[in-house]
Short mmCIF file of C-alpha atoms in Angstrom, two decimals:
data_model
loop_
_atom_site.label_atom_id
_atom_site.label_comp_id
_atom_site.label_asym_id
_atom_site.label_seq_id
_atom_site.Cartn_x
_atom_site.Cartn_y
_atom_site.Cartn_z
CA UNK A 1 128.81 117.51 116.70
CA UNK A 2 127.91 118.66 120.31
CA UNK A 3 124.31 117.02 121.47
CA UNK A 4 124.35 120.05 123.93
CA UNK A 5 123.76 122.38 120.54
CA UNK A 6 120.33 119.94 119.93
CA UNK A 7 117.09 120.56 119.83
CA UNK A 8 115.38 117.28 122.25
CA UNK A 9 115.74 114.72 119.32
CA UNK A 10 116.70 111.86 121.17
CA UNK A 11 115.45 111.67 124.29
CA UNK A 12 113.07 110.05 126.33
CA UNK A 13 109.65 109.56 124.43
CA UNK A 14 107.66 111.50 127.30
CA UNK A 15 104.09 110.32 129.61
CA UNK A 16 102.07 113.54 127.76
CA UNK A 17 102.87 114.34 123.94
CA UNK A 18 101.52 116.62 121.54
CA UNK A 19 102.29 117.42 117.86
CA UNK A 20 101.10 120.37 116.10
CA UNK A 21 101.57 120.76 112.62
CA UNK A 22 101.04 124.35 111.32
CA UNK A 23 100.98 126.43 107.78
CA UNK A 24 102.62 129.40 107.39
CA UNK A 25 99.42 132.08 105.75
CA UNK A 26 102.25 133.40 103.07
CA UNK A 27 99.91 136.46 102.60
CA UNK A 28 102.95 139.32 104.09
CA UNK A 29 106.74 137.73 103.58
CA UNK A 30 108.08 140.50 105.72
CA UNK A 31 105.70 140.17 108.94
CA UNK A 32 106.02 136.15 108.35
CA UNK A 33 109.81 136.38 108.97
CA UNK A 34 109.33 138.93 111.97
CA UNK A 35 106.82 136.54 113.26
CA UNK A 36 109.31 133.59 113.19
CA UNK A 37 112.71 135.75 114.33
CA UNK A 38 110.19 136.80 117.32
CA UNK A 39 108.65 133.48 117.94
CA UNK A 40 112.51 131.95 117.45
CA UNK A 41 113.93 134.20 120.36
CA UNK A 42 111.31 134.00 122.98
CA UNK A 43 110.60 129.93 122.39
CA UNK A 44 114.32 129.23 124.02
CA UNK A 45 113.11 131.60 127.03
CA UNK A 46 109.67 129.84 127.24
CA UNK A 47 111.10 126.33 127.82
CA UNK A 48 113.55 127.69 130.29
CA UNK A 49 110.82 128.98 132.32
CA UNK A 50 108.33 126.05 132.01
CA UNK A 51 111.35 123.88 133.47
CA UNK A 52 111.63 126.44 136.77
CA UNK A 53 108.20 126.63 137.05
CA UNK A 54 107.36 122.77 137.24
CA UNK A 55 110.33 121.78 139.04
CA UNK A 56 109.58 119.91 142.35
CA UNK A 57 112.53 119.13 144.35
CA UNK A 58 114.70 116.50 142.53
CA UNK A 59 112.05 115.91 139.88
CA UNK A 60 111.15 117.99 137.17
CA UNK A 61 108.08 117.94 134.13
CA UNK A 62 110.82 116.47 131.63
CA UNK A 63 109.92 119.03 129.46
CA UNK A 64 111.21 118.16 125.60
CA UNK A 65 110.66 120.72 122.70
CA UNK A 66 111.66 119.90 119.13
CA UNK A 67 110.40 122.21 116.56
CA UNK A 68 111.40 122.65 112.88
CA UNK A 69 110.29 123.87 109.07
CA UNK A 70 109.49 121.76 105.82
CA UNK A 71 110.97 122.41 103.23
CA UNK A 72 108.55 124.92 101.64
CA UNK A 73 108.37 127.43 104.30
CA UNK A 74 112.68 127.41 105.01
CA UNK A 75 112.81 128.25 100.93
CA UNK A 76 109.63 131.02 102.11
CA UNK A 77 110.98 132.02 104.98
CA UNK A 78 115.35 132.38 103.88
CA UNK A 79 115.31 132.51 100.47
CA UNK A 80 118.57 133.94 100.42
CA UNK A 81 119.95 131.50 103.28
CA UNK A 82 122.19 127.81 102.22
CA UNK A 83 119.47 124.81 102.74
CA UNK A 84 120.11 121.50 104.80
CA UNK A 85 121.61 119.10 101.97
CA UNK A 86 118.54 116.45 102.27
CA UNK A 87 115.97 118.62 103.19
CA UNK A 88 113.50 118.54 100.45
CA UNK A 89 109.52 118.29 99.60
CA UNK A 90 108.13 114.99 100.76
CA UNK A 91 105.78 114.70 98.10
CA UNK A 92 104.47 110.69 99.20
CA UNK A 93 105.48 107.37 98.55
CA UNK A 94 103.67 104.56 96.81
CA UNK A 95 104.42 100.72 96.38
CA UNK A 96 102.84 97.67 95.07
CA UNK A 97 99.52 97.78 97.69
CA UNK A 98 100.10 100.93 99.69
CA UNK A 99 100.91 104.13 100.20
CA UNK A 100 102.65 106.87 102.52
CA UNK A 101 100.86 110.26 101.23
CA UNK A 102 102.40 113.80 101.56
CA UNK A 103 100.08 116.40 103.78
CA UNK A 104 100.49 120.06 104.06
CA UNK A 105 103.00 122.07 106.29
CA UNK A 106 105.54 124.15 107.51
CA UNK A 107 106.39 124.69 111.00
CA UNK A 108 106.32 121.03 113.18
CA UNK A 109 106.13 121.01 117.58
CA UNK A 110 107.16 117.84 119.35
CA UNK A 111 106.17 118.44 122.92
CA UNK A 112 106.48 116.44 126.10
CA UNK A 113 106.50 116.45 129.63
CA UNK A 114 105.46 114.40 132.40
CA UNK A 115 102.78 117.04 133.32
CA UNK A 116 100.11 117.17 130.36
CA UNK A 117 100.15 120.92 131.77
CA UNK A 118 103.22 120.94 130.77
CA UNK A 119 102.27 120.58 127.45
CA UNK A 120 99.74 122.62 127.50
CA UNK A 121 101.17 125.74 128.54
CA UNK A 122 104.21 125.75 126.32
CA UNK A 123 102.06 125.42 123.35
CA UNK A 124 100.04 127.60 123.91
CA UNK A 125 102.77 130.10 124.81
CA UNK A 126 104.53 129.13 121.51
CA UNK A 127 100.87 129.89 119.49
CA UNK A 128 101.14 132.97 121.17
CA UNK A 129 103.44 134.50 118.52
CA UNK A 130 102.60 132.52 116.05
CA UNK A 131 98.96 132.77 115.63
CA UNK A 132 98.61 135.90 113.51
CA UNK A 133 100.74 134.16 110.34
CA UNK A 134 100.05 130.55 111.04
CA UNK A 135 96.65 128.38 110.75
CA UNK A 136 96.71 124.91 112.36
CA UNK A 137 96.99 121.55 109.99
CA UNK A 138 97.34 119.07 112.43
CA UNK A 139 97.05 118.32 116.71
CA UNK A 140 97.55 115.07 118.01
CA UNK A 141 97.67 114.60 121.37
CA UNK A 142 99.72 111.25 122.38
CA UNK A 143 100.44 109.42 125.53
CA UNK A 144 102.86 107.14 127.03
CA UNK A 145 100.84 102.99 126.94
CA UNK A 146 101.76 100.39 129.67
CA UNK A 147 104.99 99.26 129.89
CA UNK A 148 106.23 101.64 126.97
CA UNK A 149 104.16 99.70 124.65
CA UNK A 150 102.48 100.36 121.24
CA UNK A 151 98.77 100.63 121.28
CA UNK A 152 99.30 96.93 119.22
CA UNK A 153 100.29 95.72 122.27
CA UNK A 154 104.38 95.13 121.89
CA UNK A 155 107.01 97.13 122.73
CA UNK A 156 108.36 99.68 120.85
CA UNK A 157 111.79 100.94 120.29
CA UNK A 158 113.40 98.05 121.11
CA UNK A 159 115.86 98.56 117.99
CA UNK A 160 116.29 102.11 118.40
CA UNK A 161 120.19 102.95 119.37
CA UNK A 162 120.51 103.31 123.03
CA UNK A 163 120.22 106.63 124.62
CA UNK A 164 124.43 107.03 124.90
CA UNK A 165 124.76 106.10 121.22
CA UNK A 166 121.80 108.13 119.69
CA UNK A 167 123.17 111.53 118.67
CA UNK A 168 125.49 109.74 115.77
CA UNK A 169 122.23 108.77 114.57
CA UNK A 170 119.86 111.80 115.45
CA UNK A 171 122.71 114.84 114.64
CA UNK A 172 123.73 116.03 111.73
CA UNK A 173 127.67 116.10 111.28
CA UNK A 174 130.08 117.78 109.62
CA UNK A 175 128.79 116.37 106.36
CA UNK A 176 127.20 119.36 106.22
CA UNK A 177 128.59 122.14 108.45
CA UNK A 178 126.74 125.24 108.08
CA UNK A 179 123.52 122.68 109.52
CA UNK A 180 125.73 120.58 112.35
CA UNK A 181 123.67 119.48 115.76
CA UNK A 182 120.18 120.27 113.75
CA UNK A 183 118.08 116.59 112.90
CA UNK A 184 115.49 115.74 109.89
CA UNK A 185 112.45 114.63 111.42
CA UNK A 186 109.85 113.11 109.70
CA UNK A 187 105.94 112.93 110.77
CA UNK A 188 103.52 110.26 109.64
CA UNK A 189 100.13 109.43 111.58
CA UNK A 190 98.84 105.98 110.85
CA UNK A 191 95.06 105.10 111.99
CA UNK A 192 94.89 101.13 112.99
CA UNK A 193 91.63 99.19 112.62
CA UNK A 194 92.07 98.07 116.12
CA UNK A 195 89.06 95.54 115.77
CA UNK A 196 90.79 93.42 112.95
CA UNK A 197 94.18 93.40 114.86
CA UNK A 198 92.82 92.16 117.80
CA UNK A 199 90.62 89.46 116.07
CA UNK A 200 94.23 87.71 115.43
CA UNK A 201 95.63 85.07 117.97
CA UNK A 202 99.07 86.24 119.81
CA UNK A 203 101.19 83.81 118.05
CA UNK A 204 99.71 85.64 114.25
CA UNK A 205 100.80 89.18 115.67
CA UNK A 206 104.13 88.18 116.99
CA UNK A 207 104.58 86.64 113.37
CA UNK A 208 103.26 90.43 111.76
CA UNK A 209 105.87 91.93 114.20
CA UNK A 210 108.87 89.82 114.35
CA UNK A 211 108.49 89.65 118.43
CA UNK A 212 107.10 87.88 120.70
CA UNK A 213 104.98 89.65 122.67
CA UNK A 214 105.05 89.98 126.01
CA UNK A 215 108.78 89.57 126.60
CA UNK A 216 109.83 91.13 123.54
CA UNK A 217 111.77 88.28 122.33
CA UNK A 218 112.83 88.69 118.61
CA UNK A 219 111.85 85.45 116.61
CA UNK A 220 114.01 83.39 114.07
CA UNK A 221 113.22 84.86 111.00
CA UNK A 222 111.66 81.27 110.28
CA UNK A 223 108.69 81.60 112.46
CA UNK A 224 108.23 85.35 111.30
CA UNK A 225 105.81 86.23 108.11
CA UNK A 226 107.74 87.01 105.07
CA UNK A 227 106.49 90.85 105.30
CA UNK A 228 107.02 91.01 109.67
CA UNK A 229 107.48 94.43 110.56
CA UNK A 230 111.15 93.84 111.92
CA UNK A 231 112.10 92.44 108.56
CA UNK A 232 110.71 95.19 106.22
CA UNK A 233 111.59 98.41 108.31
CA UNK A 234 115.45 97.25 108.71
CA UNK A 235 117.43 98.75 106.65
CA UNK A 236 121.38 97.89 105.41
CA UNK A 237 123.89 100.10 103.36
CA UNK A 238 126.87 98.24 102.13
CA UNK A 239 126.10 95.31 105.05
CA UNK A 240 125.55 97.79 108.02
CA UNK A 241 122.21 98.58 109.92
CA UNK A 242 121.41 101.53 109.54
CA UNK A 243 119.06 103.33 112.31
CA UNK A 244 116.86 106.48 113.03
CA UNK A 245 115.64 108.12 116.14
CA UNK A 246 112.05 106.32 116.52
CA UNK A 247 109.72 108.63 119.36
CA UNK A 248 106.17 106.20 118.15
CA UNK A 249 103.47 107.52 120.20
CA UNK A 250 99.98 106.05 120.70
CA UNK A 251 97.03 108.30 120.40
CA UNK A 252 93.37 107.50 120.47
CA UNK A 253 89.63 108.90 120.77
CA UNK A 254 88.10 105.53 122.18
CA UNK A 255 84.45 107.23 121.85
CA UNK A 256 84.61 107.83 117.88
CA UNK A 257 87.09 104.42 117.23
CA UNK A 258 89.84 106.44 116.20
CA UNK A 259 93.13 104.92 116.99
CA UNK A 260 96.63 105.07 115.61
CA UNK A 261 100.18 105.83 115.88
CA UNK A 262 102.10 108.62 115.53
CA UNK A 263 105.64 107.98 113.55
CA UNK A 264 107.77 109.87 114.46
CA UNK A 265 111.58 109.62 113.21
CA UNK A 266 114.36 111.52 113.71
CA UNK A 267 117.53 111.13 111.51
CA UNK A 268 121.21 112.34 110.89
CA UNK A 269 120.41 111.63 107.02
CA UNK A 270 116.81 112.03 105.56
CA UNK A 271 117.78 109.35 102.81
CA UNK A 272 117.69 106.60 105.49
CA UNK A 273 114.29 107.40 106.57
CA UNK A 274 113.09 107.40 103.46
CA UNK A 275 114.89 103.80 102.70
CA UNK A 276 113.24 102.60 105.42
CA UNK A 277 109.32 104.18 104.30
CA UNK A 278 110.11 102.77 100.99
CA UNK A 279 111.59 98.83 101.62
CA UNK A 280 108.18 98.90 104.06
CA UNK A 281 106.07 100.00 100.56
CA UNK A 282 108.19 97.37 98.51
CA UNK A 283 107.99 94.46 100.88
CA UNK A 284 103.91 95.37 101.78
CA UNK A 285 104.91 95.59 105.50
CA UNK A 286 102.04 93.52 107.90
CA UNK A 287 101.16 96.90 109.70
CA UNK A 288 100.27 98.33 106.26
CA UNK A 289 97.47 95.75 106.16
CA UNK A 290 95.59 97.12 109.01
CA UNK A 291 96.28 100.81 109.01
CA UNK A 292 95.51 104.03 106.89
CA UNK A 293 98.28 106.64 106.47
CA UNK A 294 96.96 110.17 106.73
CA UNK A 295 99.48 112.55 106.78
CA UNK A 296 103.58 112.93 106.41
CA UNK A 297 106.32 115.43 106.02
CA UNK A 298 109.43 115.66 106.27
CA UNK A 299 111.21 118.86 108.48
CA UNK A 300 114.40 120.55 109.50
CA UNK A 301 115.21 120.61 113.51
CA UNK A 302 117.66 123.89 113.21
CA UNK A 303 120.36 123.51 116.38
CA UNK A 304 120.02 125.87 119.01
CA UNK A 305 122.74 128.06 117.28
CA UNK A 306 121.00 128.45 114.54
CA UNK A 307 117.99 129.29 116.17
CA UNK A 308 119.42 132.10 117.55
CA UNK A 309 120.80 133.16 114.06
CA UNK A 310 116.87 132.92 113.40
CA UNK A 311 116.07 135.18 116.38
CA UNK A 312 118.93 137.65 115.64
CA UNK A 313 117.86 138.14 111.79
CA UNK A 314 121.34 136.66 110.47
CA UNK A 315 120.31 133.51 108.81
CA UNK A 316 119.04 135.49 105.29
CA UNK A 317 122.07 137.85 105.20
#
């Protein structure tokens, strides 16, 4: 495991973020896979650049670039080529009250940068080469809220393993070689109704969340509600915590009402993400209550290696 082999799974969260989901048109195999060995090769060189161009001294944009495939399109795109052990169709979740539904796509972007044109310009760089075999599914444009807080209004992350401890967590490992320093990521957007969570007093939403809220205090698990956010999304194998790679960004178009989260988790194993998703369905997690799921999927972050086995042709042989 070398986090220098990594796409940016792990670090910092960003000011300016953007996801773009896209899906693959499938109508010319051949030209597909050209698209992506092209697109594959000249990606690395694009971020390179974008982190020249916007560099200012001893500060830079803190450009971050994750991008991977869903299942689906890696079986369209290598059919010949070994598979990521977990990596498989997230076809939606359902529990007692809710549900986590499945949405389309293939390819997945996690941009940010502390310069929104930043952002900007490396996507639309990357669409560059991608535009002739790819329609868009999904943009959400996401930004950094006071104090590193949710748009709820607590912080967020507080659980997440610290920043010198996150690659065990965000990496695969030589569990499964042929994939080592590549990550499954998993996207969800949730859409809060904003008006009914801020009708509650502040001691009601520390109980939803498990913290108080503005130091961040964890509460006894007395004074939290049986279904408290903190209590529903930790997960334990055999005793031990186990934990993901959380990058939750607030989004929002005040004018229409639409506001949400975007849940985004990165993981060394896919099966404790989707523990987590489903002991949040089981238990009816408090955020549940108040929010609509409207999209998820589950994707591969290939390593830098193997994105240049992409680039070069080699992964299909």
């Amino acid at each position: 495991m070398n986090p220098e082999k990594a796409q940016d799974v792990w670090k910092d969260v960003g000011e300016h973020v953007q996801f773009t989901v896209l899906k693959l048109n499938k109508k010319d195999p051949e030209k597909d896979r050209l698209a992506i060995q092209v697109f594959a090769d000249r990606s690395q060189a694009i971020i390179r650049s974008l982190r020249i161009r916007d560099s200012h001294l001893l500060a830079d944009s803190g450009l971050k670039v994750a991008f991977g495939f869903s299942n689906k399109a890696w079986e369209y795109l290598f059919p010949h080529a070994a598979k990521p052990k977990e990596l498989e169709n997230y076809s939606g979740l359902k529990g007692p009250k809710y549900q986590m539904p499945a949405t389309e796509g293939d390819i997945f972007f996690h941009i940010r940068a502390s310069n929104e044109a930043v952002v900007y310009e490396a996507q639309t760089q990357f669409r560059r080469f991608l535009k002739d075999v790819t329609e868009v599914v999904d943009e959400t444009k996401g930004f950094r809220y006071f104090e590193g807080r949710a748009i709820i209004g607590f912080i967020d992350g507080t659980e997440a393993p610290a920043a010198e401890d996150a690659a065990d967590y965000a990496l695969i490992g030589d569990e499964d070689p042929d994939f080592i320093n590549g990550s499954y990521a998993f996207a969800q957007k949730w859409l809060h109704h904003m008006d009914f969570w801020n009708s509650l007093k502040t001691e009601d939403q520390e109980k939803a969340v498990g913290r108080e809220k503005f130091n961040d205090l964890e509460l006894e698990d007395s004074d939290k509600f049986k279904n408290a956010h903190n209590i529903s999304s930790k997960v334990e194998i055999n005793g031990i915590e186990q934990k993901i790679i959380r990058m939750n960004v607030p989004f929002s178009d005040p004018a229409s009402g639409e506001t949400g989260t975007y849940f985004m988790g990165y993981a060394r194993h896919w099966t404790v993400t989707k523990l987590m998703l489903e002991q949040m369905l089981s238990t009816s997690d408090f955020l549940l209550s108040f929010s609509d799921i409207v999209s998820g999927q589950l994707f591969f972050i290939p390593s830098r290696d193997l994105i240049a086995k992409i680039a070069n042709g080699d992964l299909d042989q």
